[in-house]
Amino acid sequence: MKMARQLPDFQCQSAGLSCLDCGTIVMCVGDETLTAYKISCAENQMCGESRGVASCFEETSPEAEQCHCGDDHGKKPDVFDNTKYIMCLPDSSQVSVPCPDNLIYSHSDLNCIEPPTPTTPYTPTCDQVGFFPRLPECTSYFACFVDSSGSLQATAVFECNSGQRFDESAGKCVPEGALLPPAFQCGDVDGPVADTVECNAFHICFAGTKLGATLCCEEGKKFDPDTNSCSDSVADDKCPTVAQCVDMSAYEYACGGPTTPPAESQTTSK
């Protein structure tokens, strides 16, 4: 083992020994202020960890297995430093290879690549009390409540189970297919019946059967299910709504599409 050299730019998280890379230990020591030192392992040694403490081990020892090529050939990731990789040579020797500046090693690509763009943590904000989906995917949700000071606060974001989406109207996660608007059926009503998607569309039903094509109200009017007629004073809450996370891009609208905007959602930061 070689002499310890100070690492002035290294940020210690806690005192102790850890692997800086497959050939180097980093030692963090101090009381109130921690100082980092690096220690290079000897030629036939590798950095490894045992019970949470790092040391230099003989390359054939179990603790060094992650860093030692053994019978491997080609490239091997440095499990402690993704800006490097290990080249396993035909004569069973190995060499540590640094990636070019600002690149990291991808073992799936067997090459140094641009690191993924960091994303800003998702932070919901609230305009009203209730439960709301995280748009646009609706695979998670959050709640807005009034705290003891009278201010609106958001909870953490909760994940739905796999294959589920959050249904704002039901206030819970449901199978994703349940968010699709129901296909129109006449049922036992005779006469004009409201469409299940478009507020300005209706159908003529008789004896449980739809008669003819879908009909449209004239421009600016909506179908009122209470009066079974088109009107220019139909409240938005009488219109069918489709969850914002449902992809309706392939839906064939008969009357031009919904005439009311999607239900309001909470402002969110991504």
PDB file of N, CA and C in Angstrom, residues 161-246:
ATOM      1  N   ASN A 161     -50.343   1.256  -8.193  1.00  0.00           N
ATOM      2  CA  ASN A 161     -49.784  -0.048  -8.527  1.00  0.00           C
ATOM      3  C   ASN A 161     -49.568  -0.155 -10.034  1.00  0.00           C
ATOM      4  N   SER A 162     -48.720  -1.071 -10.430  1.00  0.00           N
ATOM      5  CA  SER A 162     -48.443  -1.273 -11.852  1.00  0.00           C
ATOM      6  C   SER A 162     -49.740  -1.564 -12.607  1.00  0.00           C
ATOM      7  N   GLY A 163     -49.916  -0.908 -13.754  1.00  0.00           N
ATOM      8  CA  GLY A 163     -51.115  -1.109 -14.559  1.00  0.00           C
ATOM      9  C   GLY A 163     -52.294  -0.272 -14.131  1.00  0.00           C
ATOM     10  N   GLN A 164     -52.094   0.621 -13.156  1.00  0.00           N
ATOM     11  CA  GLN A 164     -53.179   1.473 -12.681  1.00  0.00           C
ATOM     12  C   GLN A 164     -52.906   2.942 -12.993  1.00  0.00           C
ATOM     13  N   ARG A 165     -53.979   3.723 -13.027  1.00  0.00           N
ATOM     14  CA  ARG A 165     -53.914   5.170 -13.180  1.00  0.00           C
ATOM     15  C   ARG A 165     -54.807   5.790 -12.114  1.00  0.00           C
ATOM     16  N   PHE A 166     -54.494   7.044 -11.744  1.00  0.00           N
ATOM     17  CA  PHE A 166     -55.304   7.699 -10.721  1.00  0.00           C
ATOM     18  C   PHE A 166     -56.533   8.318 -11.367  1.00  0.00           C
ATOM     19  N   ASP A 167     -57.702   7.955 -10.856  1.00  0.00           N
ATOM     20  CA  ASP A 167     -58.976   8.495 -11.331  1.00  0.00           C
ATOM     21  C   ASP A 167     -59.392   9.619 -10.394  1.00  0.00           C
ATOM     22  N   GLU A 168     -59.329  10.849 -10.896  1.00  0.00           N
ATOM     23  CA  GLU A 168     -59.625  12.010 -10.049  1.00  0.00           C
ATOM     24  C   GLU A 168     -61.075  12.003  -9.579  1.00  0.00           C
ATOM     25  N   SER A 169     -61.999  11.560 -10.424  1.00  0.00           N
ATOM     26  CA  SER A 169     -63.412  11.565 -10.038  1.00  0.00           C
ATOM     27  C   SER A 169     -63.699  10.547  -8.942  1.00  0.00           C
ATOM     28  N   ALA A 170     -62.982   9.411  -8.959  1.00  0.00           N
ATOM     29  CA  ALA A 170     -63.176   8.384  -7.934  1.00  0.00           C
ATOM     30  C   ALA A 170     -62.268   8.596  -6.732  1.00  0.00           C
ATOM     31  N   GLY A 171     -61.201   9.395  -6.906  1.00  0.00           N
ATOM     32  CA  GLY A 171     -60.274   9.654  -5.816  1.00  0.00           C
ATOM     33  C   GLY A 171     -59.417   8.460  -5.453  1.00  0.00           C
ATOM     34  N   LYS A 172     -59.144   7.590  -6.430  1.00  0.00           N
ATOM     35  CA  LYS A 172     -58.333   6.406  -6.143  1.00  0.00           C
ATOM     36  C   LYS A 172     -57.705   5.892  -7.434  1.00  0.00           C
ATOM     37  N   CYS A 173     -56.752   4.967  -7.283  1.00  0.00           N
ATOM     38  CA  CYS A 173     -56.127   4.339  -8.440  1.00  0.00           C
ATOM     39  C   CYS A 173     -57.040   3.235  -8.968  1.00  0.00           C
ATOM     40  N   VAL A 174     -57.183   3.178 -10.278  1.00  0.00           N
ATOM     41  CA  VAL A 174     -58.047   2.185 -10.914  1.00  0.00           C
ATOM     42  C   VAL A 174     -57.280   1.550 -12.074  1.00  0.00           C
ATOM     43  N   PRO A 175     -57.710   0.372 -12.560  1.00  0.00           N
ATOM     44  CA  PRO A 175     -57.081  -0.182 -13.763  1.00  0.00           C
ATOM     45  C   PRO A 175     -57.124   0.839 -14.892  1.00  0.00           C
ATOM     46  N   GLU A 176     -56.034   0.957 -15.642  1.00  0.00           N
ATOM     47  CA  GLU A 176     -55.944   2.029 -16.627  1.00  0.00           C
ATOM     48  C   GLU A 176     -57.069   1.987 -17.649  1.00  0.00           C
ATOM     49  N   GLY A 177     -57.584   0.803 -17.960  1.00  0.00           N
ATOM     50  CA  GLY A 177     -58.696   0.711 -18.901  1.00  0.00           C
ATOM     51  C   GLY A 177     -59.973   1.332 -18.375  1.00  0.00           C
ATOM     52  N   ALA A 178     -60.097   1.448 -17.038  1.00  0.00           N
ATOM     53  CA  ALA A 178     -61.311   2.010 -16.452  1.00  0.00           C
ATOM     54  C   ALA A 178     -61.439   3.507 -16.689  1.00  0.00           C
ATOM     55  N   LEU A 179     -60.349   4.173 -17.087  1.00  0.00           N
ATOM     56  CA  LEU A 179     -60.404   5.610 -17.347  1.00  0.00           C
ATOM     57  C   LEU A 179     -60.920   5.928 -18.743  1.00  0.00           C
ATOM     58  N   LEU A 180     -60.967   4.933 -19.610  1.00  0.00           N
ATOM     59  CA  LEU A 180     -61.474   5.173 -20.956  1.00  0.00           C
ATOM     60  C   LEU A 180     -62.961   5.492 -20.900  1.00  0.00           C
ATOM     61  N   PRO A 181     -63.445   6.438 -21.709  1.00  0.00           N
ATOM     62  CA  PRO A 181     -64.881   6.743 -21.701  1.00  0.00           C
ATOM     63  C   PRO A 181     -65.675   5.527 -22.147  1.00  0.00           C
ATOM     64  N   PRO A 182     -66.820   5.270 -21.529  1.00  0.00           N
ATOM     65  CA  PRO A 182     -67.605   4.097 -21.914  1.00  0.00           C
ATOM     66  C   PRO A 182     -68.134   4.227 -23.337  1.00  0.00           C
ATOM     67  N   ALA A 183     -68.208   3.112 -24.027  1.00  0.00           N
ATOM     68  CA  ALA A 183     -68.804   3.112 -25.368  1.00  0.00           C
ATOM     69  C   ALA A 183     -70.291   3.423 -25.245  1.00  0.00           C
ATOM     70  N   PHE A 184     -70.813   4.168 -26.195  1.00  0.00           N
ATOM     71  CA  PHE A 184     -72.226   4.558 -26.108  1.00  0.00           C
ATOM     72  C   PHE A 184     -73.134   3.343 -26.251  1.00  0.00           C
ATOM     73  N   GLN A 185     -74.147   3.284 -25.370  1.00  0.00           N
ATOM     74  CA  GLN A 185     -75.189   2.269 -25.443  1.00  0.00           C
ATOM     75  C   GLN A 185     -76.526   2.936 -25.168  1.00  0.00           C
ATOM     76  N   CYS A 186     -77.537   2.524 -25.881  1.00  0.00           N
ATOM     77  CA  CYS A 186     -78.847   3.155 -25.708  1.00  0.00           C
ATOM     78  C   CYS A 186     -79.505   2.817 -24.373  1.00  0.00           C
ATOM     79  N   GLY A 187     -79.360   1.609 -23.919  1.00  0.00           N
ATOM     80  CA  GLY A 187     -80.047   1.223 -22.699  1.00  0.00           C
ATOM     81  C   GLY A 187     -81.544   1.122 -22.934  1.00  0.00           C
ATOM     82  N   ASP A 188     -82.330   1.501 -21.921  1.00  0.00           N
ATOM     83  CA  ASP A 188     -83.790   1.371 -22.041  1.00  0.00           C
ATOM     84  C   ASP A 188     -84.478   2.709 -22.281  1.00  0.00           C
ATOM     85  N   VAL A 189     -83.712   3.715 -22.710  1.00  0.00           N
ATOM     86  CA  VAL A 189     -84.273   5.041 -22.965  1.00  0.00           C
ATOM     87  C   VAL A 189     -84.597   5.176 -24.447  1.00  0.00           C
ATOM     88  N   ASP A 190     -85.793   5.676 -24.748  1.00  0.00           N
ATOM     89  CA  ASP A 190     -86.170   5.966 -26.125  1.00  0.00           C
ATOM     90  C   ASP A 190     -86.067   7.461 -26.375  1.00  0.00           C
ATOM     91  N   GLY A 191     -85.616   7.826 -27.573  1.00  0.00           N
ATOM     92  CA  GLY A 191     -85.509   9.231 -27.922  1.00  0.00           C
ATOM     93  C   GLY A 191     -84.072   9.697 -27.939  1.00  0.00           C
ATOM     94  N   PRO A 192     -83.848  11.026 -27.843  1.00  0.00           N
ATOM     95  CA  PRO A 192     -82.488  11.570 -27.861  1.00  0.00           C
ATOM     96  C   PRO A 192     -81.733  11.211 -26.574  1.00  0.00           C
ATOM     97  N   VAL A 193     -80.475  10.761 -26.722  1.00  0.00           N
ATOM     98  CA  VAL A 193     -79.641  10.384 -25.573  1.00  0.00           C
ATOM     99  C   VAL A 193     -78.258  11.004 -25.752  1.00  0.00           C
ATOM    100  N   ALA A 194     -77.719  11.578 -24.656  1.00  0.00           N
ATOM    101  CA  ALA A 194     -76.420  12.260 -24.709  1.00  0.00           C
ATOM    102  C   ALA A 194     -75.294  11.295 -25.051  1.00  0.00           C
ATOM    103  N   ASP A 195     -74.300  11.800 -25.766  1.00  0.00           N
ATOM    104  CA  ASP A 195     -73.091  11.036 -26.062  1.00  0.00           C
ATOM    105  C   ASP A 195     -72.254  10.892 -24.793  1.00  0.00           C
ATOM    106  N   THR A 196     -71.355   9.916 -24.772  1.00  0.00           N
ATOM    107  CA  THR A 196     -70.508   9.693 -23.589  1.00  0.00           C
ATOM    108  C   THR A 196     -69.188  10.450 -23.652  1.00  0.00           C
ATOM    109  N   VAL A 197     -68.910  11.133 -24.763  1.00  0.00           N
ATOM    110  CA  VAL A 197     -67.655  11.865 -24.910  1.00  0.00           C
ATOM    111  C   VAL A 197     -67.889  13.323 -25.281  1.00  0.00           C
ATOM    112  N   GLU A 198     -68.688  13.559 -26.329  1.00  0.00           N
ATOM    113  CA  GLU A 198     -68.879  14.916 -26.835  1.00  0.00           C
ATOM    114  C   GLU A 198     -70.163  15.532 -26.281  1.00  0.00           C
ATOM    115  N   CYS A 199     -70.034  16.745 -25.742  1.00  0.00           N
ATOM    116  CA  CYS A 199     -71.180  17.400 -25.117  1.00  0.00           C
ATOM    117  C   CYS A 199     -72.165  17.929 -26.151  1.00  0.00           C
ATOM    118  N   ASN A 200     -71.718  18.120 -27.377  1.00  0.00           N
ATOM    119  CA  ASN A 200     -72.600  18.640 -28.423  1.00  0.00           C
ATOM    120  C   ASN A 200     -73.116  17.538 -29.341  1.00  0.00           C
ATOM    121  N   ALA A 201     -72.980  16.287 -28.903  1.00  0.00           N
ATOM    122  CA  ALA A 201     -73.416  15.150 -29.709  1.00  0.00           C
ATOM    123  C   ALA A 201     -74.499  14.371 -28.973  1.00  0.00           C
ATOM    124  N   PHE A 202     -75.412  13.772 -29.748  1.00  0.00           N
ATOM    125  CA  PHE A 202     -76.445  12.924 -29.151  1.00  0.00           C
ATOM    126  C   PHE A 202     -76.861  11.863 -30.161  1.00  0.00           C
ATOM    127  N   HIS A 203     -77.627  10.894 -29.663  1.00  0.00           N
ATOM    128  CA  HIS A 203     -78.038   9.758 -30.480  1.00  0.00           C
ATOM    129  C   HIS A 203     -79.546   9.566 -30.337  1.00  0.00           C
ATOM    130  N   ILE A 204     -80.170   8.994 -31.330  1.00  0.00           N
ATOM    131  CA  ILE A 204     -81.585   8.648 -31.271  1.00  0.00           C
ATOM    132  C   ILE A 204     -81.696   7.153 -30.997  1.00  0.00           C
ATOM    133  N   CYS A 205     -82.376   6.821 -29.904  1.00  0.00           N
ATOM    134  CA  CYS A 205     -82.509   5.425 -29.488  1.00  0.00           C
ATOM    135  C   CYS A 205     -83.978   4.990 -29.527  1.00  0.00           C
ATOM    136  N   PHE A 206     -84.179   3.711 -29.837  1.00  0.00           N
ATOM    137  CA  PHE A 206     -85.521   3.135 -29.782  1.00  0.00           C
ATOM    138  C   PHE A 206     -85.380   1.649 -29.489  1.00  0.00           C
ATOM    139  N   ALA A 207     -86.060   1.225 -28.433  1.00  0.00           N
ATOM    140  CA  ALA A 207     -86.065  -0.189 -28.033  1.00  0.00           C
ATOM    141  C   ALA A 207     -84.647  -0.732 -27.857  1.00  0.00           C
ATOM    142  N   GLY A 208     -83.768   0.098 -27.277  1.00  0.00           N
ATOM    143  CA  GLY A 208     -82.407  -0.334 -26.995  1.00  0.00           C
ATOM    144  C   GLY A 208     -81.472  -0.300 -28.171  1.00  0.00           C
ATOM    145  N   THR A 209     -81.918   0.245 -29.298  1.00  0.00           N
ATOM    146  CA  THR A 209     -81.099   0.274 -30.503  1.00  0.00           C
ATOM    147  C   THR A 209     -80.889   1.711 -30.965  1.00  0.00           C
ATOM    148  N   LYS A 210     -79.681   2.016 -31.379  1.00  0.00           N
ATOM    149  CA  LYS A 210     -79.388   3.340 -31.924  1.00  0.00           C
ATOM    150  C   LYS A 210     -79.894   3.408 -33.361  1.00  0.00           C
ATOM    151  N   LEU A 211     -80.620   4.494 -33.647  1.00  0.00           N
ATOM    152  CA  LEU A 211     -81.162   4.679 -34.982  1.00  0.00           C
ATOM    153  C   LEU A 211     -80.349   5.730 -35.725  1.00  0.00           C
ATOM    154  N   GLY A 212     -79.753   5.335 -36.824  1.00  0.00           N
ATOM    155  CA  GLY A 212     -79.049   6.279 -37.664  1.00  0.00           C
ATOM    156  C   GLY A 212     -77.714   6.719 -37.098  1.00  0.00           C
ATOM    157  N   ALA A 213     -77.222   7.828 -37.650  1.00  0.00           N
ATOM    158  CA  ALA A 213     -75.900   8.344 -37.292  1.00  0.00           C
ATOM    159  C   ALA A 213     -75.957   9.196 -36.029  1.00  0.00           C
ATOM    160  N   THR A 214     -74.774   9.484 -35.493  1.00  0.00           N
ATOM    161  CA  THR A 214     -74.664  10.419 -34.371  1.00  0.00           C
ATOM    162  C   THR A 214     -75.036  11.816 -34.861  1.00  0.00           C
ATOM    163  N   LEU A 215     -75.818  12.536 -34.070  1.00  0.00           N
ATOM    164  CA  LEU A 215     -76.282  13.869 -34.443  1.00  0.00           C
ATOM    165  C   LEU A 215     -75.536  14.922 -33.638  1.00  0.00           C
ATOM    166  N   CYS A 216     -75.407  16.117 -34.212  1.00  0.00           N
ATOM    167  CA  CYS A 216     -74.662  17.203 -33.576  1.00  0.00           C
ATOM    168  C   CYS A 216     -75.567  18.408 -33.352  1.00  0.00           C
ATOM    169  N   CYS A 217     -75.372  19.054 -32.205  1.00  0.00           N
ATOM    170  CA  CYS A 217     -76.055  20.324 -31.972  1.00  0.00           C
ATOM    171  C   CYS A 217     -75.463  21.386 -32.894  1.00  0.00           C
ATOM    172  N   GLU A 218     -76.228  22.440 -33.138  1.00  0.00           N
ATOM    173  CA  GLU A 218     -75.686  23.520 -33.951  1.00  0.00           C
ATOM    174  C   GLU A 218     -74.567  24.224 -33.194  1.00  0.00           C
ATOM    175  N   GLU A 219     -73.732  24.931 -33.921  1.00  0.00           N
ATOM    176  CA  GLU A 219     -72.543  25.550 -33.353  1.00  0.00           C
ATOM    177  C   GLU A 219     -72.886  26.426 -32.148  1.00  0.00           C
ATOM    178  N   GLY A 220     -72.122  26.266 -31.085  1.00  0.00           N
ATOM    179  CA  GLY A 220     -72.313  27.062 -29.879  1.00  0.00           C
ATOM    180  C   GLY A 220     -73.280  26.463 -28.884  1.00  0.00           C
ATOM    181  N   LYS A 221     -73.927  25.360 -29.231  1.00  0.00           N
ATOM    182  CA  LYS A 221     -74.889  24.746 -28.321  1.00  0.00           C
ATOM    183  C   LYS A 221     -74.408  23.367 -27.879  1.00  0.00           C
ATOM    184  N   LYS A 222     -74.931  22.926 -26.734  1.00  0.00           N
ATOM    185  CA  LYS A 222     -74.610  21.622 -26.179  1.00  0.00           C
ATOM    186  C   LYS A 222     -75.900  20.856 -25.927  1.00  0.00           C
ATOM    187  N   PHE A 223     -75.768  19.547 -25.828  1.00  0.00           N
ATOM    188  CA  PHE A 223     -76.948  18.727 -25.573  1.00  0.00           C
ATOM    189  C   PHE A 223     -77.231  18.698 -24.077  1.00  0.00           C
ATOM    190  N   ASP A 224     -78.466  19.038 -23.712  1.00  0.00           N
ATOM    191  CA  ASP A 224     -78.883  19.056 -22.311  1.00  0.00           C
ATOM    192  C   ASP A 224     -79.606  17.753 -22.003  1.00  0.00           C
ATOM    193  N   PRO A 225     -79.013  16.869 -21.173  1.00  0.00           N
ATOM    194  CA  PRO A 225     -79.658  15.585 -20.885  1.00  0.00           C
ATOM    195  C   PRO A 225     -80.932  15.731 -20.061  1.00  0.00           C
ATOM    196  N   ASP A 226     -81.129  16.894 -19.425  1.00  0.00           N
ATOM    197  CA  ASP A 226     -82.351  17.087 -18.631  1.00  0.00           C
ATOM    198  C   ASP A 226     -83.556  17.377 -19.514  1.00  0.00           C
ATOM    199  N   THR A 227     -83.323  18.119 -20.590  1.00  0.00           N
ATOM    200  CA  THR A 227     -84.428  18.478 -21.484  1.00  0.00           C
ATOM    201  C   THR A 227     -84.403  17.688 -22.789  1.00  0.00           C
ATOM    202  N   ASN A 228     -83.346  16.881 -22.967  1.00  0.00           N
ATOM    203  CA  ASN A 228     -83.176  16.097 -24.197  1.00  0.00           C
ATOM    204  C   ASN A 228     -83.218  16.967 -25.440  1.00  0.00           C
ATOM    205  N   SER A 229     -82.548  18.124 -25.334  1.00  0.00           N
ATOM    206  CA  SER A 229     -82.512  19.042 -26.471  1.00  0.00           C
ATOM    207  C   SER A 229     -81.218  19.834 -26.432  1.00  0.00           C
ATOM    208  N   CYS A 230     -80.884  20.482 -27.537  1.00  0.00           N
ATOM    209  CA  CYS A 230     -79.689  21.317 -27.602  1.00  0.00           C
ATOM    210  C   CYS A 230     -79.987  22.689 -27.018  1.00  0.00           C
ATOM    211  N   SER A 231     -79.022  23.233 -26.274  1.00  0.00           N
ATOM    212  CA  SER A 231     -79.220  24.517 -25.609  1.00  0.00           C
ATOM    213  C   SER A 231     -77.894  25.259 -25.547  1.00  0.00           C
ATOM    214  N   ASP A 232     -77.975  26.592 -25.434  1.00  0.00           N
ATOM    215  CA  ASP A 232     -76.748  27.386 -25.273  1.00  0.00           C
ATOM    216  C   ASP A 232     -76.482  27.721 -23.820  1.00  0.00           C
ATOM    217  N   SER A 233     -77.212  27.087 -22.898  1.00  0.00           N
ATOM    218  CA  SER A 233     -77.031  27.376 -21.465  1.00  0.00           C
ATOM    219  C   SER A 233     -76.850  26.097 -20.651  1.00  0.00           C
ATOM    220  N   VAL A 234     -76.109  25.147 -21.207  1.00  0.00           N
ATOM    221  CA  VAL A 234     -75.851  23.880 -20.509  1.00  0.00           C
ATOM    222  C   VAL A 234     -74.614  24.032 -19.633  1.00  0.00           C
ATOM    223  N   ALA A 235     -74.750  23.742 -18.352  1.00  0.00           N
ATOM    224  CA  ALA A 235     -73.621  23.850 -17.423  1.00  0.00           C
ATOM    225  C   ALA A 235     -72.567  22.804 -17.756  1.00  0.00           C
ATOM    226  N   ASP A 236     -71.300  23.179 -17.519  1.00  0.00           N
ATOM    227  CA  ASP A 236     -70.201  22.261 -17.839  1.00  0.00           C
ATOM    228  C   ASP A 236     -70.306  20.944 -17.093  1.00  0.00           C
ATOM    229  N   ASP A 237     -70.866  20.979 -15.859  1.00  0.00           N
ATOM    230  CA  ASP A 237     -70.917  19.741 -15.087  1.00  0.00           C
ATOM    231  C   ASP A 237     -71.946  18.744 -15.628  1.00  0.00           C
ATOM    232  N   LYS A 238     -72.741  19.162 -16.610  1.00  0.00           N
ATOM    233  CA  LYS A 238     -73.651  18.227 -17.262  1.00  0.00           C
ATOM    234  C   LYS A 238     -72.988  17.512 -18.437  1.00  0.00           C
ATOM    235  N   CYS A 239     -71.797  17.981 -18.811  1.00  0.00           N
ATOM    236  CA  CYS A 239     -71.104  17.409 -19.960  1.00  0.00           C
ATOM    237  C   CYS A 239     -70.228  16.232 -19.541  1.00  0.00           C
ATOM    238  N   PRO A 240     -70.085  15.248 -20.414  1.00  0.00           N
ATOM    239  CA  PRO A 240     -69.151  14.150 -20.099  1.00  0.00           C
ATOM    240  C   PRO A 240     -67.720  14.667 -20.083  1.00  0.00           C
ATOM    241  N   THR A 241     -66.906  14.103 -19.217  1.00  0.00           N
ATOM    242  CA  THR A 241     -65.496  14.482 -19.141  1.00  0.00           C
ATOM    243  C   THR A 241     -64.632  13.239 -19.314  1.00  0.00           C
ATOM    244  N   VAL A 242     -63.470  13.442 -19.883  1.00  0.00           N
ATOM    245  CA  VAL A 242     -62.501  12.363 -20.076  1.00  0.00           C
ATOM    246  C   VAL A 242     -61.245  12.726 -19.303  1.00  0.00           C
ATOM    247  N   ALA A 243     -60.709  11.779 -18.548  1.00  0.00           N
ATOM    248  CA  ALA A 243     -59.502  12.038 -17.752  1.00  0.00           C
ATOM    249  C   ALA A 243     -58.390  12.592 -18.638  1.00  0.00           C
ATOM    250  N   GLN A 244     -57.649  13.567 -18.092  1.00  0.00           N
ATOM    251  CA  GLN A 244     -56.631  14.250 -18.889  1.00  0.00           C
ATOM    252  C   GLN A 244     -55.508  13.325 -19.346  1.00  0.00           C
ATOM    253  N   CYS A 245     -55.291  12.235 -18.634  1.00  0.00           N
ATOM    254  CA  CYS A 245     -54.185  11.355 -19.008  1.00  0.00           C
ATOM    255  C   CYS A 245     -54.595  10.288 -20.016  1.00  0.00           C
ATOM    256  N   VAL A 246     -55.851  10.299 -20.458  1.00  0.00           N
ATOM    257  CA  VAL A 246     -56.290   9.351 -21.479  1.00  0.00           C
ATOM    258  C   VAL A 246     -55.957   9.915 -22.854  1.00  0.00           C
TER     259      VAL A 246
END
